[in-house]
mmCIF file of C-alpha atoms in Angstrom:
data_model
loop_
_atom_site.group_PDB
_atom_site.id
_atom_site.type_symbol
_atom_site.label_atom_id
_atom_site.label_comp_id
_atom_site.label_asym_id
_atom_site.label_seq_id
_atom_site.Cartn_x
_atom_site.Cartn_y
_atom_site.Cartn_z
ATOM 1 C CA MET L 226 -30.008 -8.626 -15.027
ATOM 2 C CA MET L 227 -27.093 -11.059 -14.807
ATOM 3 C CA ASN L 228 -24.259 -10.863 -17.289
ATOM 4 C CA PRO L 229 -22.417 -14.238 -17.233
ATOM 5 C CA ASP L 230 -20.167 -13.127 -20.115
ATOM 6 C CA TRP L 231 -18.651 -10.393 -17.918
ATOM 7 C CA SER L 232 -17.979 -12.813 -15.081
ATOM 8 C CA SER L 233 -16.289 -15.422 -17.241
ATOM 9 C CA SER L 234 -14.269 -12.878 -19.224
ATOM 10 C CA PHE L 235 -13.127 -11.130 -16.047
ATOM 11 C CA THR L 236 -11.967 -14.452 -14.585
ATOM 12 C CA ALA L 237 -10.252 -15.376 -17.850
ATOM 13 C CA ARG L 238 -8.315 -12.113 -17.827
ATOM 14 C CA VAL L 239 -7.220 -12.626 -14.206
ATOM 15 C CA ALA L 240 -6.234 -16.221 -15.000
ATOM 16 C CA GLU L 241 -4.115 -15.061 -17.961
ATOM 17 C CA ARG L 242 -2.327 -12.499 -15.786
ATOM 18 C CA LEU L 243 -1.744 -15.195 -13.194
ATOM 19 C CA ARG L 244 -0.161 -17.376 -15.852
ATOM 20 C CA ARG L 245 2.133 -14.555 -16.992
ATOM 21 C CA ALA L 246 3.022 -13.733 -13.390
ATOM 22 C CA ARG L 247 3.911 -17.361 -12.733
ATOM 23 C CA LYS L 248 6.215 -17.488 -15.758
ATOM 24 C CA ALA L 249 7.760 -14.117 -14.868
ATOM 25 C CA ALA L 250 8.483 -15.530 -11.390
ATOM 26 C CA GLY L 251 10.287 -18.460 -12.997
ATOM 27 C CA LEU L 252 7.925 -21.021 -11.496
ATOM 28 C CA THR L 253 6.520 -24.188 -12.976
ATOM 29 C CA VAL L 254 2.986 -25.179 -12.098
ATOM 30 C CA ALA L 255 4.369 -27.767 -9.684
ATOM 31 C CA GLY L 256 6.690 -25.145 -8.173
ATOM 32 C CA ALA L 257 3.802 -22.710 -7.713
ATOM 33 C CA ALA L 258 1.723 -25.373 -6.029
ATOM 34 C CA GLU L 259 4.559 -26.226 -3.634
ATOM 35 C CA ALA L 260 5.074 -22.559 -2.763
ATOM 36 C CA CYS L 261 1.360 -22.155 -2.013
ATOM 37 C CA ALA L 262 1.475 -25.164 0.276
ATOM 38 C CA SER L 263 4.454 -23.664 2.104
ATOM 39 C CA LEU L 264 2.381 -20.580 2.858
ATOM 40 C CA GLY L 265 -0.231 -22.761 4.565
ATOM 41 C CA HIS L 266 -2.941 -22.784 1.883
ATOM 42 C CA PRO L 267 -2.345 -25.509 -0.727
ATOM 43 C CA VAL L 268 -3.453 -24.752 -4.295
ATOM 44 C CA PRO L 269 -3.321 -28.028 -6.271
ATOM 45 C CA LYS L 270 -1.506 -28.206 -9.588
ATOM 46 C CA THR L 271 -4.777 -29.147 -11.262
ATOM 47 C CA THR L 272 -6.419 -25.960 -9.974
ATOM 48 C CA ILE L 273 -3.598 -23.762 -11.312
ATOM 49 C CA THR L 274 -3.615 -25.555 -14.646
ATOM 50 C CA ASN L 275 -7.422 -25.418 -14.970
ATOM 51 C CA LEU L 276 -7.375 -21.717 -14.238
ATOM 52 C CA GLU L 277 -4.685 -20.969 -16.763
ATOM 53 C CA THR L 278 -6.294 -23.051 -19.502
ATOM 54 C CA GLY L 279 -9.814 -21.743 -18.965
ATOM 55 C CA ARG L 280 -11.278 -25.036 -17.760
ATOM 56 C CA ARG L 281 -12.165 -23.299 -14.511
ATOM 57 C CA SER L 282 -14.376 -20.230 -14.755
ATOM 58 C CA SER L 283 -14.029 -18.909 -11.197
ATOM 59 C CA ILE L 284 -11.289 -18.420 -8.653
ATOM 60 C CA ASP L 285 -11.439 -18.744 -4.891
ATOM 61 C CA LEU L 286 -10.435 -15.528 -3.104
ATOM 62 C CA ALA L 287 -8.007 -17.296 -0.755
ATOM 63 C CA GLU L 288 -6.344 -19.031 -3.733
ATOM 64 C CA PHE L 289 -6.090 -15.731 -5.532
ATOM 65 C CA LEU L 290 -4.326 -13.998 -2.617
ATOM 66 C CA VAL L 291 -1.931 -16.910 -2.011
ATOM 67 C CA LEU L 292 -0.995 -17.058 -5.688
ATOM 68 C CA ALA L 293 -0.402 -13.287 -5.741
ATOM 69 C CA LYS L 294 1.933 -13.671 -2.802
ATOM 70 C CA VAL L 295 3.779 -16.581 -4.401
ATOM 71 C CA TYR L 296 4.173 -14.677 -7.695
ATOM 72 C CA LYS L 297 5.256 -11.543 -5.790
ATOM 73 C CA ILE L 298 2.748 -9.278 -7.490
ATOM 74 C CA PRO L 299 0.202 -6.863 -5.932
ATOM 75 C CA PRO L 300 -3.266 -8.517 -6.094
ATOM 76 C CA VAL L 301 -4.791 -5.413 -7.621
ATOM 77 C CA SER L 302 -2.357 -5.690 -10.545
ATOM 78 C CA LEU L 303 -3.823 -9.085 -11.338
ATOM 79 C CA LEU L 304 -7.352 -7.757 -11.299
ATOM 80 C CA PHE L 305 -6.874 -4.745 -13.574
ATOM 81 C CA PRO L 306 -4.475 -4.520 -16.544
ATOM 82 C CA LEU L 307 -2.942 -1.189 -15.597
ATOM 83 C CA GLY L 308 -0.359 -0.068 -18.117
ATOM 84 C CA THR L 309 -1.456 -2.378 -20.904
ATOM 85 C CA ASP L 310 -5.206 -1.698 -21.370
ATOM 86 C CA ALA L 311 -6.702 1.785 -21.510
ATOM 87 C CA LYS L 312 -10.083 0.587 -20.286
ATOM 88 C CA VAL L 313 -11.493 -2.346 -18.364
ATOM 89 C CA ALA L 314 -14.957 -3.795 -17.741
ATOM 90 C CA VAL L 315 -15.003 -3.216 -13.976
ATOM 91 C CA LEU L 316 -18.649 -4.318 -13.645
ATOM 92 C CA PRO L 317 -21.237 -5.802 -15.969
ATOM 93 C CA ASP L 318 -21.814 -3.289 -18.766
ATOM 94 C CA ARG L 319 -19.563 -0.820 -17.009
ATOM 95 C CA GLU L 320 -16.290 -0.061 -18.798
ATOM 96 C CA VAL L 321 -14.067 2.599 -17.276
ATOM 97 C CA PRO L 322 -10.415 3.762 -17.608
ATOM 98 C CA THR L 323 -8.181 1.185 -15.975
ATOM 99 C CA TRP L 324 -6.663 3.639 -13.476
ATOM 100 C CA GLU L 325 -10.158 4.639 -12.448
ATOM 101 C CA ALA L 326 -10.969 1.000 -11.793
ATOM 102 C CA VAL L 327 -7.814 0.596 -9.663
ATOM 103 C CA SER L 328 -8.642 3.767 -7.705
ATOM 104 C CA TRP L 329 -12.187 2.561 -7.100
ATOM 105 C CA PHE L 330 -10.919 -0.826 -5.883
ATOM 106 C CA THR L 331 -8.444 0.716 -3.472
ATOM 107 C CA GLY L 332 -10.812 3.393 -2.238
ATOM 108 C CA GLU L 333 -8.818 6.301 -3.707
ATOM 109 C CA THR L 334 -11.537 7.615 -5.984
ATOM 110 C CA PRO L 335 -11.715 11.354 -5.356
ATOM 111 C CA LEU L 336 -14.872 12.687 -3.695
ATOM 112 C CA ASP L 337 -16.474 16.096 -4.085
ATOM 113 C CA LYS L 338 -16.861 16.288 -0.311
ATOM 114 C CA PRO L 339 -15.342 14.483 2.696
ATOM 115 C CA ALA L 340 -16.638 10.985 3.313
ATOM 116 C CA PRO L 341 -19.085 10.604 6.227
ATOM 117 C CA GLU L 342 -17.215 9.982 9.467
ATOM 118 C CA GLY L 343 -17.021 6.317 10.321
ATOM 119 C CA SER L 344 -17.729 5.205 6.755
ATOM 120 C CA ALA L 345 -15.455 2.710 5.035
ATOM 121 C CA GLN L 346 -14.162 5.485 2.780
ATOM 122 C CA ASP L 347 -13.434 7.707 5.789
ATOM 123 C CA VAL L 348 -11.471 4.946 7.526
ATOM 124 C CA LEU L 349 -9.351 4.393 4.370
ATOM 125 C CA ASP L 350 -8.739 8.103 4.069
ATOM 126 C CA THR L 351 -7.685 8.317 7.715
ATOM 127 C CA TYR L 352 -5.081 5.589 7.339
ATOM 128 C CA ARG L 353 -3.730 7.187 4.166
ATOM 129 C CA VAL L 354 -3.351 10.514 5.950
ATOM 130 C CA HIS L 355 -1.593 8.647 8.789
ATOM 131 C CA SER L 356 0.798 7.053 6.313
ATOM 132 C CA ASP L 357 1.649 10.452 4.874
ATOM 133 C CA ALA L 358 2.196 11.854 8.408
ATOM 134 C CA VAL L 359 4.577 8.976 9.208
ATOM 135 C CA ALA L 360 6.561 9.573 5.972
ATOM 136 C CA THR L 361 6.814 13.294 6.757
ATOM 137 C CA ALA L 362 7.953 12.773 10.354
ATOM 138 C CA LEU L 363 10.444 10.053 9.272
ATOM 139 C CA THR L 364 11.966 12.259 6.600
ATOM 140 C CA SER L 365 12.301 15.364 8.785
ATOM 141 C CA SER L 366 13.741 13.319 11.701
ATOM 142 C CA ARG L 367 16.368 11.747 9.469
ATOM 143 C CA LEU L 368 17.281 15.072 7.897
ATOM 144 C CA ALA L 369 17.698 16.632 11.368
ATOM 145 C CA LYS L 370 19.979 13.809 12.480
ATOM 146 C CA GLU L 371 22.022 14.139 9.320
ATOM 147 C CA ARG L 372 22.467 17.898 9.786
ATOM 148 C CA ARG L 373 23.536 17.357 13.432
ATOM 149 C CA ARG L 374 25.996 14.669 12.317
ATOM 150 C CA LYS L 375 27.600 16.946 9.753
ATOM 151 C CA ALA L 376 27.966 19.681 12.330
ATOM 152 C CA SER L 377 29.644 17.237 14.758
ATOM 153 C CA ILE L 378 32.400 16.278 12.309
ATOM 154 C CA THR L 379 33.162 19.736 10.945
ATOM 155 C CA LEU L 380 36.477 21.173 12.162
ATOM 156 C CA ASP L 381 35.946 24.753 10.952
ATOM 157 C CA THR L 382 34.398 26.649 13.828
ATOM 158 C CA ALA L 383 32.424 29.163 11.735
ATOM 159 C CA ARG L 384 31.048 26.435 9.507
ATOM 160 C CA ARG L 385 30.200 24.262 12.498
ATOM 161 C CA ASP L 386 28.237 27.120 14.098
ATOM 162 C CA ALA L 387 26.282 27.593 10.855
ATOM 163 C CA LEU L 388 25.605 23.909 10.587
ATOM 164 C CA LEU L 389 24.458 23.744 14.216
ATOM 165 C CA GLU L 390 22.053 26.575 13.559
ATOM 166 C CA THR L 391 20.718 24.771 10.525
ATOM 167 C CA ALA L 392 20.490 21.503 12.469
ATOM 168 C CA ALA L 393 18.441 23.293 15.154
ATOM 169 C CA SER L 394 15.936 24.484 12.612
ATOM 170 C CA TYR L 395 15.590 21.031 11.133
ATOM 171 C CA GLU L 396 15.155 19.575 14.627
ATOM 172 C CA GLN L 397 12.331 21.997 15.307
ATOM 173 C CA LEU L 398 10.596 20.909 12.116
ATOM 174 C CA ALA L 399 11.055 17.281 13.085
ATOM 175 C CA PHE L 400 9.720 17.962 16.553
ATOM 176 C CA ASP L 401 6.605 19.610 15.102
ATOM 177 C CA ASP L 402 6.036 16.777 12.604
ATOM 178 C CA CYS L 403 6.377 14.148 15.301
ATOM 179 C CA ARG L 404 4.079 16.038 17.612
ATOM 180 C CA GLU L 405 1.425 16.255 14.892
ATOM 181 C CA LEU L 406 1.842 12.551 14.209
ATOM 182 C CA ARG L 407 1.329 11.757 17.905
ATOM 183 C CA GLU L 408 -1.763 13.903 18.025
ATOM 184 C CA PHE L 409 -3.144 12.240 14.910
ATOM 185 C CA ARG L 410 -2.540 8.786 16.351
ATOM 186 C CA ASP L 411 -4.257 9.834 19.638
ATOM 187 C CA ALA L 412 -7.240 11.049 17.655
ATOM 188 C CA MET L 413 -7.403 7.708 15.805
ATOM 189 C CA ARG L 414 -7.465 5.846 19.115
ATOM 190 C CA GLU L 415 -10.276 8.125 20.387
ATOM 191 C CA ARG L 416 -12.289 7.046 17.352
ATOM 192 C CA GLY L 417 -11.689 3.381 18.219
ATOM 193 C CA LEU L 418 -9.156 2.893 15.402
ATOM 194 C CA ILE L 419 -5.877 1.047 15.910
ATOM 195 C CA PRO L 420 -2.915 3.025 14.476
ATOM 196 C CA PRO L 421 -0.359 0.995 12.498
ATOM 197 C CA ALA L 422 2.958 0.166 14.158
ATOM 198 C CA LEU L 423 5.559 2.874 13.746
ATOM 199 C CA PRO L 424 8.991 2.457 12.168
ATOM 200 C CA ALA L 425 11.758 1.876 14.710
ATOM 201 C CA ASP L 426 13.098 5.436 14.162
ATOM 202 C CA LEU L 427 9.743 6.837 15.259
ATOM 203 C CA SER L 428 8.989 4.443 18.119
ATOM 204 C CA PHE L 429 9.373 7.330 20.608
ATOM 205 C CA VAL L 430 6.338 9.125 19.194
ATOM 206 C CA ASP L 431 3.894 7.080 21.254
ATOM 207 C CA ASN L 432 5.884 7.708 24.441
ATOM 208 C CA PRO L 433 5.132 11.189 25.801
ATOM 209 C CA GLU L 434 8.209 11.051 28.065
ATOM 210 C CA ASP L 435 10.400 10.941 24.988
#
């Protein structure tokens, strides 16, 4: 059974958050329209005005994403009032806690068991694990370099030896983290997935010679 009230109220809430985001960004309607055009997808002033005033009861997905970019706000924050509303009607006749709605939208809803391999949820989970692995390797590599740097500028021999020993242990941790990251990226490729580009500090991970 269709619920037109949910659809119109959902759009109205998004439109109101768009209006607030525009004002917070210090943009007039004309300024917002010009910024959208500069991104390659014009959104006319009349469209923005009609959305904000409720004269338009739906929003085009491309327009929504371009406006979110212009207003410098994550799209999901426009969809769900996190931090201001305890609950939200995420679907017709389905009201849930706002954070639960956000987690569902971003694919972070906890599961009782691992998602089936190859499913959309599994792919999302894989890329999140990869992101965590990158953060771990980046942190340990930078800490190892910092410990080595401190040892190199220390004049006291005994302290330098202690710092070098500490640096070596950090470097071993960094080596292990980078190796695990490389293996994880190789496993992604074997599954037909394209790993994200690595930060410059970790560019050597994909090069076995390094």
